[in-house]
Amino acid sequence: MAVPIRIAQLSDTHFLEEGASPEGGGSYDTAEAYESVLAHLGDHADMDMVVVTGDVADHGRPEQYRKAAAAFARLQAPVNICPGNHDFDHAFQAGVGRPGVATSRVVEIDNWAFLFVDSNAGMMSVDDRGLHIDPPGQERLHNNGNLGSREAAWIAQMCEATLAEHVFVWLHHPPDVPVPASHSEAYANEWRDLLARYSIIRGLGGGHTHIPDEYEIAERPVFVAPSLKHNFSLEPQTWLPPGYRTYEFSPDGLITSAVHLVDDERWPRKPFGRALKSLFMGEITYDQLAEIAARRGL
Ligand SMILES: [Fe+2]
């Protein structure tokens, strides 16, 4: 009997150094959340792979990757990672690798090819040595997805070159995501173009919004994983515990996935107010939300 490929997905782990403050505030203790998720995952030695879809580190600092890599190295299954908008390129590339913890761009298992796409690639600058580097300042941190022609061409080449029958894309930014604050129409159009050309792409898995979800773009499923930093439901309007996703990829091209949330009194499913909802809806900015929180003494 044909056996499906089994994969667990972590996303938005936002590791911090000891004593550091989280970017933007309002965070769970991500080291504690990771321990809970790892315990909930249990012994997953029989998993084919664990993927981490970016925002590995909260500020993209070297010490945060050291902590993240040590944490990922404890997983029994091989781990493969793609970067998020918090993962400043040089620190990420230099710091996150360990034996069993990789940043491979393509992983083939049975008749599936898994592409690990950099959904920040289109915002990179080229320096005077021809290296692709992060743009100056905090620009990367506020990216909502941007493939650029180079990354889009790479995806096209991989779809054409692979001998696998099915392709699945792992990436940080889910395209055409139904959360206005995290949505970029230009980025969604980059994906609509690729999905129209490559029917071999069966689906995509990402993170970024911290709002677990499943929806479609161009008749392909898009799965959004929970975060470990903080996590929300828009309907009903509540906080959610940290968690992860699991997947099964069948030889016939079908994908099933489930969200797993680690309920605990440390992260109750409490309701959130209008200001945070307005942020998700793109009606106010992060700075305006911070002003409102400061005014209310939160
Ligand atoms: Fe994130």
Tab-separated table of N, CA, C and O and ligand atoms in Angstrom, residues 11-14 54-55 85-86 172 207-210 227 229, ligand 1:
chain	number	residue	atom	x	y	z
A	11	SER	N	6.315	27.452	12.607
A	11	SER	CA	6.530	28.736	11.944
A	11	SER	C	6.575	29.848	12.978
A	11	SER	O	6.027	29.719	14.072
A	12	ASP	N	7.255	30.930	12.617
A	12	ASP	CA	7.231	32.123	13.469
A	12	ASP	C	7.590	31.779	14.921
A	12	ASP	O	6.833	32.081	15.847
A	13	THR	N	8.747	31.140	15.074
A	13	THR	CA	9.196	30.736	16.411
A	13	THR	C	9.738	31.934	17.200
A	13	THR	O	9.734	31.919	18.423
A	14	HIS	N	10.227	32.969	16.495
A	14	HIS	CA	10.623	34.245	17.111
A	14	HIS	C	11.490	34.052	18.360
A	14	HIS	O	11.192	34.636	19.421
A	54	GLY	N	10.120	30.274	8.660
A	54	GLY	CA	10.573	31.642	8.838
A	54	GLY	C	10.115	32.359	10.102
A	54	GLY	O	9.333	31.855	10.877
A	55	ASP	N	10.680	33.571	10.249
A	55	ASP	CA	10.616	34.309	11.512
A	55	ASP	C	11.127	33.397	12.634
A	55	ASP	O	10.526	33.268	13.704
A	85	ASN	N	10.503	37.522	7.255
A	85	ASN	CA	10.877	38.942	7.187
A	85	ASN	C	11.646	39.389	8.427
A	85	ASN	O	12.291	40.438	8.412
A	86	HIS	N	11.611	38.605	9.518
A	86	HIS	CA	12.424	38.932	10.703
A	86	HIS	C	13.849	38.360	10.594
A	86	HIS	O	14.679	38.643	11.448
A	172	HIS	N	7.505	31.767	3.766
A	172	HIS	CA	7.032	32.499	4.947
A	172	HIS	C	5.694	33.191	4.682
A	172	HIS	O	4.766	33.074	5.478
A	207	GLY	N	3.381	30.970	7.025
A	207	GLY	CA	3.096	31.464	8.385
A	207	GLY	C	2.767	32.949	8.322
A	207	GLY	O	1.828	33.359	7.688
A	208	HIS	N	3.589	33.762	8.975
A	208	HIS	CA	3.597	35.223	8.879
A	208	HIS	C	2.447	35.929	9.597
A	208	HIS	O	2.673	36.884	10.329
A	209	THR	N	1.204	35.499	9.397
A	209	THR	CA	0.080	36.272	9.948
A	209	THR	C	-0.130	36.035	11.439
A	209	THR	O	-0.756	36.850	12.103
A	210	HIS	N	0.350	34.908	11.964
A	210	HIS	CA	0.064	34.479	13.333
A	210	HIS	C	-1.438	34.234	13.512
A	210	HIS	O	-1.973	34.361	14.614
A	227	SER	N	1.732	30.482	15.172
A	227	SER	CA	3.015	31.055	15.597
A	227	SER	C	3.280	30.657	17.049
A	227	SER	O	2.375	30.234	17.757
A	229	LYS	N	4.920	33.040	18.934
A	229	LYS	CA	5.090	34.344	19.594
A	229	LYS	C	3.770	34.833	20.181
A	229	LYS	O	3.697	35.282	21.321
B	1	FE	FE	6.146	36.250	12.580
